[in-house]
């Protein structure tokens, strides 16, 4: 049975009941879209569920812009993949993936156990995507969608034209996912940065195995889109205070798994109920754990961390150091000795603009220009930020000394929510 | 320190940090505004926290419309009360209060234990309001606000002019609470019914001990407001399917308390973390409880109840029967024997319109007309609905027979989400 | 060539260039949608052009809800009629039609000359609709659309099923016209009354020769629609001050035609440029006309009329008197003696709700209920208002005496924009 | 008397009646905000009146962000100036100013006559601003506002602190004018580019004689604002097709003045009624003028010009040539020989970002950085476009030859509304 689901962004989304009436998809109602962003934008309480429906809606419109020989069955599979693209997210979405990065240093066995859930054989990409493939295959019995998901998320340059097209719609710099979440996250947050015009972008696009093709008049819309994305990252998703809360939460998740306070699922059945609530309950239980109670006081009782931020070239250099595993191991082990009373997060704000062609006419000739190589087009800048949060003044002092001694960097700690 | 909190409805809400940085108010981030409404309107994930800030914002504007001698300290207390008016809500807001109604029949001791938490001496009014008074007094040490709250929520006709005015702003048919939630719930749901113009209503009002006074030109706005409210109740808050989900959840809460699956807080410290998550975890644990697993399958695995609805005079009569305690006790005991495989909810859609005066001029005379007595003003109708949900066809059959035999009413059960 | 036209209500409206690239349709860019409403809501500057495109857009959606055997060619004709339904409007839209009512008393020859432009043989209905038929036939050569327009606007109960269905879409109580203008006029005015959800109404409707058929769950949406309409009329379209301005303008148009200050078109070619601007220029020229300069001072220099309003039973009685031609002739002649220094307008706010059926199920039977006969449905009230505007205190005095003497009615004149 | 005017952008704008109840300000209801933009965005029918009220509203908020010793009387004068900043606009706003540029070549006497109306003694700046000063002084008797307007619009670096601050609010890169029109023009057009968050910008700004001072966290908002502005210019105000229509209209105005078809006002009294309507009527009269009828057919009957556009370095070079008077005189005389059957417009899309400081902290020191010199801030690019419109293929051929021979530029003419 088809039904209409009311959505404040698109009005009414039409979808087959059977696609959404299963516990795996329903679980997304309990996975918040933007981690801890609601600590600063309290109205951002929307979940992966609404976003998944929105992505499905946008993908359904994009399907009509495909040029070439794609049969309607495959189009349905693309739409299903759009609907299910986030089905593998664990509690607090990307915050959980940060937690995995921490867990790797803290407890490699547990880390491997979680990764093992995905049963993915190749090199691991994003955790939630690999998890999604597993759920699609073994939970929902959607083998074709699972296979497409694997192709679309693990290959950066697929050979097959159908896969290329599916990848444009579901996993590209201008995919249905991004076209949905920019507006949606703007709507819920109240921040205006992400208000774009997806309909106009879709109307002017052609989707081909060579990438998206647009007429020159679409350039303003494309610039607008990529800048909107940049500003949503800079001001909302990676808001300095939200960064700290996300890191505190991800350190908590890692420690809670490490110490058995948060039980990780061991099979698909348990994944059905592995939701934000589980993490929140672990947090409440941490109140009486000598080593971890500071997480409770920070996240529930609002005992605020102090924070320092690095920007510019210092941040760039430190970011590179922190994300090149081997060198940074010693540093992370030092940090983890503080059991989450020190958290560190490094962000690279970077906008990739691939597979977008502008079709120009020169007299009787037509040719394609790659958008990202067009020097006249405004593109978002690249920015680096490293955020360091500390639980109290003692820790602040020790960390400042460590940074000064080891990195020759002076940290300037402030109250969490004072103006940056 | 004053700060601005981004809000999608009003833009930016200015508030003192110290008013909101405490675990009791922060707890509201984990109390969903509209119970189970998100089962039908998935984007309604907003919480009592955002609504409380919004109510504070609206109250701050209304303060300027007071005519008479109210000192600025008392105005601040009114604003605080607006901010804290929902601080006593328990998980899933009003759904918890339905659960208390069920618990009364199921386990009077537990019921009294919960009520006892409020330490309220007089006749109990709404649970969350009495609980709020307790939290304000003993949790936040806001005695003056607590006292005002008690005056405003327990007396229907206060004598004191200051209390009268505070009551108009915080607990009346046109209070800051309603002016906020109609728009807010429309915004998140995508339903258009509640889009009103509070600024225009506020601009035209005068707040006096005699009630609100409006010029005749405000009548359209007032009609619009009361009809908006009616339609939000009819189509959203009391949407037939949402009603069933709310009842299933409230029966679950009652049974979970009864059987110890949901531990109720025994003091203020435990209330800090008594949130939606606790109920959700109890629900997951119910999966393995022989008697209660149907709640898990219904609410988590989306195994759908069937439902019947009564309207018109049948519903009116049954509603009166069900809400007159003594007569209905036997009926409820029968229903509760099904341990939540049968749920019943009765609704009276009724709009009260009190304390609103229209100031008319007649030549050189001015006089006040009571809005609710103006026959030329369109007012929302009164409607009754009784919803009955059953877990499976066997139960449906038995309940149909019971209704037929005892009430001479024929029930027509349908699938949960088919068109009413 | 199909093109997309940007519209703030629907995003992008797709339409064939050739349908809109003609001077008759383009002329609508110079016919303001809501007469003089911009004197109170300054942002209501939108025209019949945007509204016509919007009506076309809505009709295109409604077409899909037709149940029955309507071929696609006829559907295209219905869509064209939706696009062109206002093509016959003269300057200031309905305000011009009020002017015709005045002109009839003032100068019957001129009146007949204008009416004669329509070449309509039967009994005249609304002027602009008859004019539209003429333009469609002889200006645009759209004979089929013209014939359908005649059928749809001149017959209240067409026999033919196709005509019945077209009439529902283009000229009924729930037609594309109303579904567009309520939202659109809300959007431009900033008044919230007209914000409805046409998509939801369209999704739930079936269009049949028996009328619209809706499921019971649509009742709230239908109530909302009809009340929205009522409030837009009461607070915007018939706003007391706007009423005065519309009457002043319509009296001006009548006198300007009468005295040759405004040249009326004598053929289709001249109609192409018969727009708001012509009237405005006549108004400027009136500045130096001894008899008509008060119109200039009122409408351009903002020298404000005084006004009195009658409501309730007085208004009802007077309204009936004024709209029954023969009796009122003497009265109008008296009023016209003031050459527009007295204007009178009477309004009946009345909402007709025809051809809407609710399909109920009773066990295995289905039956249709007529919405307007459902006593449980809230319907807008009927209201009467008579507005009288006077240019100065002398005139006010004389008119008051006339009303007192002839109608035993006391008029209470106030400044134009003071609170009603 | 204070009154509230309904505005779809800000809700309700409070203003003293006496400020707006005069024919000079009311005239703005008949001066369209964006010239011929409604030919492409039909809903852009809003006028300088609404925008002026909106600018007043924004300025009223900005007033509160002034740091320093500005007395409240002067603040009121700033607010009045914000309200009246566009009071000198002639029909079709900036399109009239383009017409003056053409008239200078066509008929220097008439040009000087119009300029003479302003009675401005110094070097002429923008026409409408000089005209505004005259109207304020001699029409409205607002000498102080007139003096401030002169100071604010004719001096790029005023010495006086009060003037500096007034200039920031009323005539700077981040003034109330721009903060209003970006959103407003987005709202009416439906284009999303200009949706910014002025409240947040205002909340974070401090207005000082040194310029605006912002904290670092405002950088994203400022980037967003300047990019929004750029995109609104690129996609709306200077939309290639709108450019052609604006040029055709401005050539028409120039020729109509030259040939006496459009009578220019000779004193303030005549300015009261010198509105868009006058131009439109001249256009209708042009229908029967042998030399100018092509304007009528183009703008009224929608007989479309062809157009060519130059971009990149060709456009840059040509733009410089065209805007350096002396060299280009010969070229313009050649073009004007076509009596408007050839129109040319050159645009420099350039965003100036002056007087905006970011206050950084470095340990215990604070220092100010100039926003426009911050290399890490994304700034809009500079773009040049030259648009050439021709009435028919013959003219296209001749102009192509002229450009080829004199500028070695190949023109590629297309239909007016085909995709660029």
PDB file of N, CA, C and O in Angstrom, chain A residues 83-131:
ATOM      1  N   UNK A  83      16.753   5.417   0.017  1.00  0.00           N
ATOM      2  CA  UNK A  83      15.969   5.288   1.248  1.00  0.00           C
ATOM      3  C   UNK A  83      16.784   4.656   2.373  1.00  0.00           C
ATOM      4  O   UNK A  83      16.690   5.054   3.537  1.00  0.00           O
ATOM      5  N   UNK A  84      17.587   3.652   1.996  1.00  0.00           N
ATOM      6  CA  UNK A  84      18.290   2.856   3.004  1.00  0.00           C
ATOM      7  C   UNK A  84      19.746   3.271   3.199  1.00  0.00           C
ATOM      8  O   UNK A  84      20.490   2.581   3.899  1.00  0.00           O
ATOM      9  N   UNK A  85      20.160   4.367   2.594  1.00  0.00           N
ATOM     10  CA  UNK A  85      21.602   4.651   2.608  1.00  0.00           C
ATOM     11  C   UNK A  85      22.174   4.850   4.014  1.00  0.00           C
ATOM     12  O   UNK A  85      23.366   4.697   4.219  1.00  0.00           O
ATOM     13  N   UNK A  86      21.329   5.181   4.975  1.00  0.00           N
ATOM     14  CA  UNK A  86      21.817   5.422   6.343  1.00  0.00           C
ATOM     15  C   UNK A  86      21.413   4.318   7.310  1.00  0.00           C
ATOM     16  O   UNK A  86      21.532   4.485   8.531  1.00  0.00           O
ATOM     17  N   UNK A  87      20.936   3.200   6.774  1.00  0.00           N
ATOM     18  CA  UNK A  87      20.346   2.169   7.645  1.00  0.00           C
ATOM     19  C   UNK A  87      21.368   1.542   8.587  1.00  0.00           C
ATOM     20  O   UNK A  87      21.003   0.959   9.606  1.00  0.00           O
ATOM     21  N   UNK A  88      22.642   1.725   8.269  1.00  0.00           N
ATOM     22  CA  UNK A  88      23.670   1.120   9.118  1.00  0.00           C
ATOM     23  C   UNK A  88      24.196   2.036  10.214  1.00  0.00           C
ATOM     24  O   UNK A  88      25.106   1.650  10.950  1.00  0.00           O
ATOM     25  N   UNK A  89      23.626   3.241  10.325  1.00  0.00           N
ATOM     26  CA  UNK A  89      24.147   4.160  11.348  1.00  0.00           C
ATOM     27  C   UNK A  89      23.915   3.613  12.755  1.00  0.00           C
ATOM     28  O   UNK A  89      22.860   3.067  13.054  1.00  0.00           O
ATOM     29  N   UNK A  90      24.919   3.788  13.602  1.00  0.00           N
ATOM     30  CA  UNK A  90      24.812   3.405  15.006  1.00  0.00           C
ATOM     31  C   UNK A  90      24.460   4.669  15.821  1.00  0.00           C
ATOM     32  O   UNK A  90      24.378   5.754  15.248  1.00  0.00           O
ATOM     33  N   UNK A  91      24.206   4.523  17.112  1.00  0.00           N
ATOM     34  CA  UNK A  91      23.721   5.683  17.881  1.00  0.00           C
ATOM     35  C   UNK A  91      24.549   6.953  17.678  1.00  0.00           C
ATOM     36  O   UNK A  91      25.766   6.893  17.591  1.00  0.00           O
ATOM     37  N   UNK A  92      23.857   8.051  17.617  1.00  0.00           N
ATOM     38  CA  UNK A  92      24.458   9.378  17.451  1.00  0.00           C
ATOM     39  C   UNK A  92      25.236   9.511  16.146  1.00  0.00           C
ATOM     40  O   UNK A  92      26.130  10.344  16.021  1.00  0.00           O
ATOM     41  N   UNK A  93      24.872   8.687  15.177  1.00  0.00           N
ATOM     42  CA  UNK A  93      25.404   8.789  13.813  1.00  0.00           C
ATOM     43  C   UNK A  93      26.927   8.902  13.772  1.00  0.00           C
ATOM     44  O   UNK A  93      27.620   8.029  14.295  1.00  0.00           O
ATOM     45  N   UNK A  94      27.427   9.960  13.179  1.00  0.00           N
ATOM     46  CA  UNK A  94      28.881  10.054  12.970  1.00  0.00           C
ATOM     47  C   UNK A  94      29.660  10.106  14.283  1.00  0.00           C
ATOM     48  O   UNK A  94      30.836   9.750  14.317  1.00  0.00           O
ATOM     49  N   UNK A  95      28.994  10.529  15.349  1.00  0.00           N
ATOM     50  CA  UNK A  95      29.660  10.557  16.650  1.00  0.00           C
ATOM     51  C   UNK A  95      30.111   9.147  17.041  1.00  0.00           C
ATOM     52  O   UNK A  95      31.156   8.971  17.668  1.00  0.00           O
ATOM     53  N   UNK A  96      29.323   8.167  16.656  1.00  0.00           N
ATOM     54  CA  UNK A  96      29.727   6.786  16.931  1.00  0.00           C
ATOM     55  C   UNK A  96      30.984   6.420  16.140  1.00  0.00           C
ATOM     56  O   UNK A  96      31.849   5.693  16.627  1.00  0.00           O
ATOM     57  N   UNK A  97      31.060   6.934  14.934  1.00  0.00           N
ATOM     58  CA  UNK A  97      32.260   6.631  14.137  1.00  0.00           C
ATOM     59  C   UNK A  97      33.509   7.286  14.725  1.00  0.00           C
ATOM     60  O   UNK A  97      34.596   6.706  14.690  1.00  0.00           O
ATOM     61  N   UNK A  98      33.344   8.476  15.298  1.00  0.00           N
ATOM     62  CA  UNK A  98      34.484   9.064  16.024  1.00  0.00           C
ATOM     63  C   UNK A  98      34.882   8.141  17.185  1.00  0.00           C
ATOM     64  O   UNK A  98      36.059   7.961  17.473  1.00  0.00           O
ATOM     65  N   UNK A  99      33.847   7.606  17.850  1.00  0.00           N
ATOM     66  CA  UNK A  99      34.117   6.730  18.989  1.00  0.00           C
ATOM     67  C   UNK A  99      34.950   5.520  18.558  1.00  0.00           C
ATOM     68  O   UNK A  99      35.852   5.076  19.273  1.00  0.00           O
ATOM     69  N   UNK A 100      34.660   5.015  17.379  1.00  0.00           N
ATOM     70  CA  UNK A 100      35.433   3.865  16.888  1.00  0.00           C
ATOM     71  C   UNK A 100      36.904   4.233  16.719  1.00  0.00           C
ATOM     72  O   UNK A 100      37.797   3.428  17.010  1.00  0.00           O
ATOM     73  N   UNK A 101      37.148   5.452  16.254  1.00  0.00           N
ATOM     74  CA  UNK A 101      38.543   5.896  16.108  1.00  0.00           C
ATOM     75  C   UNK A 101      39.265   5.904  17.454  1.00  0.00           C
ATOM     76  O   UNK A 101      40.458   5.590  17.536  1.00  0.00           O
ATOM     77  N   UNK A 102      38.531   6.295  18.487  1.00  0.00           N
ATOM     78  CA  UNK A 102      39.124   6.310  19.828  1.00  0.00           C
ATOM     79  C   UNK A 102      39.313   4.880  20.326  1.00  0.00           C
ATOM     80  O   UNK A 102      40.362   4.519  20.877  1.00  0.00           O
ATOM     81  N   UNK A 103      38.291   4.070  20.115  1.00  0.00           N
ATOM     82  CA  UNK A 103      38.314   2.689  20.624  1.00  0.00           C
ATOM     83  C   UNK A 103      39.502   1.898  20.068  1.00  0.00           C
ATOM     84  O   UNK A 103      40.064   1.043  20.750  1.00  0.00           O
ATOM     85  N   UNK A 104      39.851   2.203  18.844  1.00  0.00           N
ATOM     86  CA  UNK A 104      40.975   1.514  18.201  1.00  0.00           C
ATOM     87  C   UNK A 104      42.221   1.600  19.086  1.00  0.00           C
ATOM     88  O   UNK A 104      42.962   0.633  19.215  1.00  0.00           O
ATOM     89  N   UNK A 105      42.453   2.751  19.686  1.00  0.00           N
ATOM     90  CA  UNK A 105      43.618   2.905  20.560  1.00  0.00           C
ATOM     91  C   UNK A 105      43.373   2.320  21.943  1.00  0.00           C
ATOM     92  O   UNK A 105      44.288   1.891  22.626  1.00  0.00           O
ATOM     93  N   UNK A 106      42.107   2.339  22.332  1.00  0.00           N
ATOM     94  CA  UNK A 106      41.771   2.013  23.717  1.00  0.00           C
ATOM     95  C   UNK A 106      41.633   0.510  23.928  1.00  0.00           C
ATOM     96  O   UNK A 106      42.040  -0.025  24.955  1.00  0.00           O
ATOM     97  N   UNK A 107      41.030  -0.134  22.947  1.00  0.00           N
ATOM     98  CA  UNK A 107      40.704  -1.550  23.126  1.00  0.00           C
ATOM     99  C   UNK A 107      40.502  -2.159  21.746  1.00  0.00           C
ATOM    100  O   UNK A 107      39.386  -2.223  21.233  1.00  0.00           O
ATOM    101  N   UNK A 108      41.596  -2.608  21.203  1.00  0.00           N
ATOM    102  CA  UNK A 108      41.565  -3.057  19.822  1.00  0.00           C
ATOM    103  C   UNK A 108      40.662  -4.277  19.630  1.00  0.00           C
ATOM    104  O   UNK A 108      40.038  -4.443  18.584  1.00  0.00           O
ATOM    105  N   UNK A 109      40.569  -5.121  20.663  1.00  0.00           N
ATOM    106  CA  UNK A 109      39.714  -6.316  20.544  1.00  0.00           C
ATOM    107  C   UNK A 109      38.253  -5.920  20.352  1.00  0.00           C
ATOM    108  O   UNK A 109      37.562  -6.420  19.467  1.00  0.00           O
ATOM    109  N   UNK A 110      37.802  -5.018  21.209  1.00  0.00           N
ATOM    110  CA  UNK A 110      36.410  -4.558  21.098  1.00  0.00           C
ATOM    111  C   UNK A 110      36.202  -3.879  19.744  1.00  0.00           C
ATOM    112  O   UNK A 110      35.168  -4.037  19.092  1.00  0.00           O
ATOM    113  N   UNK A 111      37.169  -3.081  19.366  1.00  0.00           N
ATOM    114  CA  UNK A 111      37.085  -2.406  18.068  1.00  0.00           C
ATOM    115  C   UNK A 111      36.870  -3.432  16.955  1.00  0.00           C
ATOM    116  O   UNK A 111      35.951  -3.306  16.144  1.00  0.00           O
ATOM    117  N   UNK A 112      37.700  -4.466  16.983  1.00  0.00           N
ATOM    118  CA  UNK A 112      37.590  -5.487  15.914  1.00  0.00           C
ATOM    119  C   UNK A 112      36.264  -6.234  15.990  1.00  0.00           C
ATOM    120  O   UNK A 112      35.719  -6.651  14.972  1.00  0.00           O
ATOM    121  N   UNK A 113      35.784  -6.402  17.211  1.00  0.00           N
ATOM    122  CA  UNK A 113      34.500  -7.100  17.390  1.00  0.00           C
ATOM    123  C   UNK A 113      33.371  -6.299  16.694  1.00  0.00           C
ATOM    124  O   UNK A 113      32.520  -6.861  16.001  1.00  0.00           O
ATOM    125  N   UNK A 114      33.400  -4.996  16.891  1.00  0.00           N
ATOM    126  CA  UNK A 114      32.350  -4.160  16.269  1.00  0.00           C
ATOM    127  C   UNK A 114      32.488  -4.160  14.756  1.00  0.00           C
ATOM    128  O   UNK A 114      31.512  -4.379  14.023  1.00  0.00           O
ATOM    129  N   UNK A 115      33.724  -3.938  14.311  1.00  0.00           N
ATOM    130  CA  UNK A 115      33.955  -3.950  12.868  1.00  0.00           C
ATOM    131  C   UNK A 115      33.525  -5.296  12.277  1.00  0.00           C
ATOM    132  O   UNK A 115      32.954  -5.364  11.188  1.00  0.00           O
ATOM    133  N   UNK A 116      33.765  -6.351  13.057  1.00  0.00           N
ATOM    134  CA  UNK A 116      33.430  -7.704  12.600  1.00  0.00           C
ATOM    135  C   UNK A 116      31.951  -7.876  12.313  1.00  0.00           C
ATOM    136  O   UNK A 116      31.555  -8.708  11.480  1.00  0.00           O
ATOM    137  N   UNK A 117      31.127  -7.089  12.991  1.00  0.00           N
ATOM    138  CA  UNK A 117      29.674  -7.164  12.763  1.00  0.00           C
ATOM    139  C   UNK A 117      29.310  -6.937  11.303  1.00  0.00           C
ATOM    140  O   UNK A 117      28.311  -7.460  10.806  1.00  0.00           O
ATOM    141  N   UNK A 118      30.106  -6.121  10.647  1.00  0.00           N
ATOM    142  CA  UNK A 118      29.766  -5.782   9.262  1.00  0.00           C
ATOM    143  C   UNK A 118      30.047  -6.947   8.325  1.00  0.00           C
ATOM    144  O   UNK A 118      29.519  -6.991   7.221  1.00  0.00           O
ATOM    145  N   UNK A 119      30.909  -7.871   8.789  1.00  0.00           N
ATOM    146  CA  UNK A 119      31.329  -9.019   7.955  1.00  0.00           C
ATOM    147  C   UNK A 119      31.895  -8.565   6.615  1.00  0.00           C
ATOM    148  O   UNK A 119      31.906  -9.315   5.641  1.00  0.00           O
ATOM    149  N   UNK A 120      32.369  -7.337   6.575  1.00  0.00           N
ATOM    150  CA  UNK A 120      32.881  -6.854   5.304  1.00  0.00           C
ATOM    151  C   UNK A 120      34.294  -7.356   5.090  1.00  0.00           C
ATOM    152  O   UNK A 120      35.132  -7.290   5.990  1.00  0.00           O
ATOM    153  N   UNK A 121      34.543  -7.885   3.883  1.00  0.00           N
ATOM    154  CA  UNK A 121      35.813  -8.571   3.638  1.00  0.00           C
ATOM    155  C   UNK A 121      36.907  -7.606   3.159  1.00  0.00           C
ATOM    156  O   UNK A 121      38.074  -7.763   3.475  1.00  0.00           O
ATOM    157  N   UNK A 122      36.550  -6.660   2.346  1.00  0.00           N
ATOM    158  CA  UNK A 122      37.557  -5.773   1.763  1.00  0.00           C
ATOM    159  C   UNK A 122      38.083  -4.767   2.784  1.00  0.00           C
ATOM    160  O   UNK A 122      37.883  -4.919   3.993  1.00  0.00           O
ATOM    161  N   UNK A 123      38.729  -3.742   2.269  1.00  0.00           N
ATOM    162  CA  UNK A 123      39.224  -2.696   3.166  1.00  0.00           C
ATOM    163  C   UNK A 123      38.045  -1.898   3.694  1.00  0.00           C
ATOM    164  O   UNK A 123      37.163  -1.486   2.928  1.00  0.00           O
ATOM    165  N   UNK A 124      38.035  -1.661   4.975  1.00  0.00           N
ATOM    166  CA  UNK A 124      36.882  -0.980   5.555  1.00  0.00           C
ATOM    167  C   UNK A 124      36.797   0.477   5.097  1.00  0.00           C
ATOM    168  O   UNK A 124      37.767   1.205   5.084  1.00  0.00           O
ATOM    169  N   UNK A 125      35.602   0.874   4.696  1.00  0.00           N
ATOM    170  CA  UNK A 125      35.355   2.277   4.400  1.00  0.00           C
ATOM    171  C   UNK A 125      34.617   2.841   5.597  1.00  0.00           C
ATOM    172  O   UNK A 125      34.885   2.459   6.710  1.00  0.00           O
ATOM    173  N   UNK A 126      33.666   3.722   5.391  1.00  0.00           N
ATOM    174  CA  UNK A 126      32.925   4.233   6.540  1.00  0.00           C
ATOM    175  C   UNK A 126      32.171   3.089   7.212  1.00  0.00           C
ATOM    176  O   UNK A 126      31.490   2.308   6.536  1.00  0.00           O
ATOM    177  N   UNK A 127      32.245   3.042   8.523  1.00  0.00           N
ATOM    178  CA  UNK A 127      31.614   1.945   9.244  1.00  0.00           C
ATOM    179  C   UNK A 127      30.132   1.796   8.916  1.00  0.00           C
ATOM    180  O   UNK A 127      29.646   0.710   8.610  1.00  0.00           O
ATOM    181  N   UNK A 128      29.390   2.913   8.982  1.00  0.00           N
ATOM    182  CA  UNK A 128      27.931   2.767   8.853  1.00  0.00           C
ATOM    183  C   UNK A 128      27.534   2.274   7.477  1.00  0.00           C
ATOM    184  O   UNK A 128      26.489   1.644   7.299  1.00  0.00           O
ATOM    185  N   UNK A 129      28.364   2.544   6.483  1.00  0.00           N
ATOM    186  CA  UNK A 129      28.012   2.069   5.147  1.00  0.00           C
ATOM    187  C   UNK A 129      28.235   0.553   5.029  1.00  0.00           C
ATOM    188  O   UNK A 129      27.401  -0.157   4.463  1.00  0.00           O
ATOM    189  N   UNK A 130      29.311   0.100   5.616  1.00  0.00           N
ATOM    190  CA  UNK A 130      29.570  -1.348   5.593  1.00  0.00           C
ATOM    191  C   UNK A 130      28.495  -2.087   6.405  1.00  0.00           C
ATOM    192  O   UNK A 130      28.013  -3.146   6.024  1.00  0.00           O
ATOM    193  N   UNK A 131      28.114  -1.471   7.528  1.00  0.00           N
ATOM    194  CA  UNK A 131      27.059  -2.043   8.366  1.00  0.00           C
ATOM    195  C   UNK A 131      25.737  -2.077   7.584  1.00  0.00           C
ATOM    196  O   UNK A 131      24.967  -3.046   7.683  1.00  0.00           O
TER     197      UNK A 131
END
